[in-house]
């Protein structure tokens, strides 16, 4: 039931792009994305809802393919501040009223 | 308050002792969540509250773990007879609501966590 994130780790130079994927074996209602910097609490980035509504974050975008139960997070022109671990959290479509289940995370390291 | 607060920030306890971890959510947030994060691991869901009730306790690892929430605000996570494998960072989060009928599509605000070390 835990979503699978890939890749596990990404190393970038400033200005490069990255894509982080999240997939589930269950039908999903929504996908949430959070970023956690070392030693800090996770911080909300984005929610993608079934039906296409997206609540976003500046300079970071995402997609949600409901049929494939997959979401991708796109980080373009990466900055040093993008470094951290990215978690996707999935909310199942059935049964309703279930809590988020988070993946194991993708660690992103951006260097100058 | 300004954000979610948790206490203590660090707790070292001996194996077999009981511990209580506290979470103060953002004022007005009706939903409250507890997660556990072991070194290098993801966010393991433990339990959530909607108001004072806990509709989903499925993530609690064993009957040594329990949680309560009073007054729709403060929550306490209790671990009895602690074991070394309980060592982790325990994170609390709150959200404005819990999406009527379809689940938690509200963003969660996380506290700084309590680092528990069982020796």
Short mmCIF file of C-alpha atoms in Angstrom, two decimals:
data_model
loop_
_atom_site.label_atom_id
_atom_site.label_comp_id
_atom_site.label_asym_id
_atom_site.label_seq_id
_atom_site.Cartn_x
_atom_site.Cartn_y
_atom_site.Cartn_z
CA UNK A 1 0.00 0.00 0.00
CA UNK A 2 3.01 2.29 0.47
CA UNK A 3 3.69 4.26 -2.74
CA UNK A 4 6.98 3.65 -4.49
CA UNK A 5 9.20 6.61 -5.24
CA UNK A 6 11.94 6.73 -7.84
CA UNK A 7 14.73 7.45 -8.05
CA UNK A 8 15.93 7.03 -4.47
CA UNK A 9 18.51 9.78 -4.90
CA UNK A 10 19.39 12.49 -7.39
CA UNK A 11 22.51 14.62 -7.63
CA UNK A 12 22.29 17.82 -9.65
CA UNK A 13 24.20 20.97 -10.40
CA UNK A 14 22.41 24.29 -10.11
CA UNK A 15 20.23 24.97 -13.10
CA UNK A 16 19.64 21.33 -13.98
CA UNK A 17 16.23 19.68 -14.03
CA UNK A 18 14.93 16.66 -12.15
CA UNK A 19 11.83 14.48 -12.14
CA UNK A 20 10.71 12.46 -9.14
CA UNK A 21 8.12 9.76 -9.62
CA UNK A 22 5.57 8.26 -7.27
CA UNK A 23 3.44 5.25 -8.07
CA UNK A 24 0.79 3.30 -6.23
CA UNK A 25 -0.90 -0.04 -6.71
CA UNK A 26 -4.20 1.39 -5.45
CA UNK A 27 -6.66 3.80 -7.05
CA UNK A 28 -5.91 7.24 -5.72
CA UNK A 29 -7.95 10.31 -4.84
CA UNK A 30 -5.03 12.62 -4.34
CA UNK A 31 -1.28 12.84 -4.19
CA UNK A 32 0.58 15.18 -1.84
CA UNK A 33 4.22 16.27 -2.11
CA UNK A 34 6.38 17.41 0.79
CA UNK A 35 10.02 18.40 1.11
CA UNK A 36 12.13 17.81 4.20
CA UNK A 37 15.48 19.49 4.70
CA UNK A 38 18.02 17.81 6.93
CA UNK A 39 17.08 18.14 10.57
CA UNK A 40 13.84 19.95 9.82
CA UNK A 41 10.16 19.07 9.60
CA UNK A 42 8.56 18.23 6.25
CA UNK A 43 7.03 21.19 4.46
CA UNK A 44 4.05 21.08 2.12
CA UNK A 45 4.68 21.63 -1.56
CA UNK A 46 1.65 20.54 -3.50
CA UNK A 47 -1.59 18.60 -3.66
CA UNK A 48 -2.90 17.02 -6.85
CA UNK A 49 -6.51 15.95 -6.80
CA UNK A 50 -8.40 13.46 -8.88
CA UNK A 51 -10.05 15.41 -11.64
CA UNK A 52 -7.03 17.54 -12.31
CA UNK A 53 -7.17 20.29 -9.73
CA UNK A 54 -3.70 21.27 -8.62
CA UNK A 55 -2.61 23.37 -5.70
CA UNK A 56 0.90 24.39 -6.34
CA UNK A 57 4.17 25.80 -5.28
CA UNK A 58 6.19 28.38 -7.11
CA UNK A 59 8.70 27.03 -9.63
CA UNK A 60 7.82 23.41 -8.94
CA UNK A 61 5.13 21.59 -10.89
CA UNK A 62 3.63 18.15 -10.86
CA UNK A 63 1.34 15.85 -12.75
CA UNK A 64 -1.10 13.18 -11.64
CA UNK A 65 -2.10 10.34 -13.94
CA UNK A 66 -5.18 8.87 -12.25
CA UNK A 67 -5.44 5.88 -14.56
CA UNK A 68 -1.88 4.82 -13.90
CA UNK A 69 -1.97 5.84 -10.23
CA UNK A 70 1.20 7.81 -10.78
CA UNK A 71 2.43 11.28 -10.01
CA UNK A 72 5.58 13.08 -11.05
CA UNK A 73 7.20 16.12 -9.49
CA UNK A 74 9.13 18.39 -11.85
CA UNK A 75 11.93 20.56 -10.54
CA UNK A 76 13.22 22.87 -13.23
CA UNK A 77 16.30 25.07 -13.13
CA UNK A 78 17.16 23.67 -9.72
CA UNK A 79 18.51 25.91 -7.00
CA UNK A 80 20.64 25.09 -3.98
CA UNK A 81 17.54 25.56 -1.84
CA UNK A 82 15.87 22.60 -3.57
CA UNK A 83 18.14 20.19 -1.76
CA UNK A 84 16.33 17.88 0.62
CA UNK A 85 14.24 14.73 0.70
CA UNK A 86 11.00 14.73 -1.25
CA UNK A 87 8.10 12.60 -0.08
CA UNK A 88 4.91 11.79 -1.88
CA UNK A 89 1.85 10.94 0.16
CA UNK A 90 -1.04 9.12 -1.43
CA UNK A 91 -4.69 9.13 -0.46
CA UNK A 92 -6.66 6.17 -1.61
CA UNK A 93 -9.91 6.58 -3.51
CA UNK A 94 -11.46 3.63 -1.73
CA UNK A 95 -12.25 3.35 1.04
CA UNK A 96 -12.90 7.03 1.59
CA UNK A 97 -11.59 8.72 4.68
CA UNK A 98 -8.18 7.11 4.85
CA UNK A 99 -5.06 8.89 5.93
CA UNK A 100 -2.07 9.67 3.74
CA UNK A 101 0.54 7.00 3.24
CA UNK A 102 3.98 8.35 2.43
CA UNK A 103 6.69 6.86 0.26
CA UNK A 104 10.25 6.37 1.48
CA UNK A 105 11.43 9.59 -0.11
CA UNK A 106 13.81 10.78 -2.80
CA UNK A 107 16.92 12.62 -1.71
CA UNK A 108 17.88 15.53 -3.96
CA UNK A 109 21.32 17.14 -3.67
CA UNK A 110 22.00 20.32 -5.62
CA UNK A 111 25.52 21.69 -5.79
CA UNK A 112 26.95 24.88 -7.23
CA UNK B 1 -0.20 29.37 17.90
CA UNK B 2 2.26 30.08 15.13
CA UNK B 3 2.83 26.46 14.29
CA UNK B 4 2.68 22.90 15.51
CA UNK B 5 4.75 22.39 18.63
CA UNK B 6 6.00 19.17 20.16
CA UNK B 7 7.57 18.34 23.47
CA UNK B 8 10.02 17.22 24.53
CA UNK B 9 12.33 17.83 21.58
CA UNK B 10 14.60 15.04 22.75
CA UNK B 11 13.92 12.12 25.05
CA UNK B 12 16.35 9.46 26.21
CA UNK B 13 14.82 6.61 28.14
CA UNK B 14 15.79 3.19 29.36
CA UNK B 15 14.34 0.09 27.79
CA UNK B 16 11.15 -0.91 29.55
CA UNK B 17 10.16 2.58 30.67
CA UNK B 18 7.01 4.37 29.51
CA UNK B 19 7.20 7.67 27.61
CA UNK B 20 4.69 10.36 26.72
CA UNK B 21 5.10 12.62 23.73
CA UNK B 22 3.03 15.75 23.38
CA UNK B 23 1.73 17.62 20.37
CA UNK B 24 0.09 21.05 20.26
CA UNK B 25 -1.55 21.57 16.85
CA UNK B 26 -2.25 24.85 15.13
CA UNK B 27 -5.27 26.50 16.69
CA UNK B 28 -8.43 25.66 14.78
CA UNK B 29 -7.01 22.58 13.06
CA UNK B 30 -9.43 19.71 13.54
CA UNK B 31 -7.23 16.92 12.19
CA UNK B 32 -4.06 15.72 13.89
CA UNK B 33 -1.63 13.06 12.76
CA UNK B 34 1.25 11.12 14.29
CA UNK B 35 4.12 9.72 12.22
CA UNK B 36 7.34 7.93 13.00
CA UNK B 37 10.54 8.47 11.06
CA UNK B 38 13.49 6.17 11.55
CA UNK B 39 16.96 7.07 10.29
CA UNK B 40 16.91 7.24 6.52
CA UNK B 41 13.33 6.03 6.36
CA UNK B 42 10.14 7.60 5.20
CA UNK B 43 7.21 8.86 7.20
CA UNK B 44 5.47 5.93 8.82
CA UNK B 45 1.83 6.72 9.59
CA UNK B 46 0.76 5.83 13.13
CA UNK B 47 -2.65 7.34 13.87
CA UNK B 48 -4.84 10.29 13.09
CA UNK B 49 -7.54 12.18 14.95
CA UNK B 50 -10.55 14.00 13.64
CA UNK B 51 -11.59 16.08 16.60
CA UNK B 52 -11.09 13.82 19.62
CA UNK B 53 -11.82 10.56 17.85
CA UNK B 54 -9.30 8.35 16.10
CA UNK B 55 -10.96 6.74 13.04
CA UNK B 56 -7.77 5.10 11.86
CA UNK B 57 -5.40 3.43 14.33
CA UNK B 58 -4.12 0.95 11.80
CA UNK B 59 -0.58 2.28 11.84
CA UNK B 60 0.12 1.73 15.53
CA UNK B 61 2.93 -0.86 15.57
CA UNK B 62 1.78 -2.72 18.68
CA UNK B 63 -0.53 -2.49 21.67
CA UNK B 64 2.29 -0.75 23.54
CA UNK B 65 1.42 2.36 21.53
CA UNK B 66 -1.62 4.48 22.31
CA UNK B 67 -2.70 8.04 21.70
CA UNK B 68 -5.38 10.38 22.84
CA UNK B 69 -6.57 13.84 22.06
CA UNK B 70 -8.54 16.02 24.40
CA UNK B 71 -10.57 19.14 23.77
CA UNK B 72 -9.93 18.85 20.07
CA UNK B 73 -6.48 20.23 20.67
CA UNK B 74 -3.50 18.69 22.46
CA UNK B 75 -2.59 15.09 21.73
CA UNK B 76 -0.39 12.67 23.64
CA UNK B 77 1.31 9.62 22.17
CA UNK B 78 2.22 7.08 24.84
CA UNK B 79 4.65 4.23 24.39
CA UNK B 80 4.66 1.66 27.15
CA UNK B 81 7.55 -0.65 27.97
CA UNK B 82 9.78 0.99 25.38
CA UNK B 83 12.04 -1.16 23.22
CA UNK B 84 15.19 -0.18 21.34
CA UNK B 85 13.36 -0.48 18.03
CA UNK B 86 11.09 2.36 19.17
CA UNK B 87 14.00 4.77 18.77
CA UNK B 88 13.02 7.25 16.07
CA UNK B 89 11.80 10.78 15.48
CA UNK B 90 8.11 11.08 16.20
CA UNK B 91 6.43 13.76 14.12
CA UNK B 92 3.05 15.32 14.66
CA UNK B 93 1.13 17.22 12.01
CA UNK B 94 -2.19 19.03 11.89
CA UNK B 95 -4.50 20.16 9.13
CA UNK B 96 -7.50 22.40 8.87
CA UNK B 97 -9.79 19.54 8.03
CA UNK B 98 -9.98 16.00 6.83
CA UNK B 99 -11.95 16.26 3.59
CA UNK B 100 -15.51 15.17 4.23
CA UNK B 101 -16.14 11.77 2.73
CA UNK B 102 -13.01 11.46 0.68
CA UNK B 103 -10.12 11.75 3.02
CA UNK B 104 -7.32 14.10 3.81
CA UNK B 105 -6.90 16.52 0.94
CA UNK B 106 -5.75 19.31 3.18
CA UNK B 107 -2.11 20.24 3.51
CA UNK B 108 -0.48 19.08 6.69
CA UNK B 109 1.68 21.28 8.88
CA UNK B 110 4.37 19.35 10.69
CA UNK B 111 5.92 19.99 14.06
CA UNK B 112 9.68 19.78 14.69
CA UNK B 113 9.41 16.27 16.11
CA UNK B 114 10.53 14.46 19.23
CA UNK B 115 13.71 12.43 18.94
CA UNK B 116 13.29 9.34 21.10
CA UNK B 117 16.30 7.26 22.03
CA UNK B 118 15.78 4.02 23.94
CA UNK B 119 18.95 2.73 25.58
#
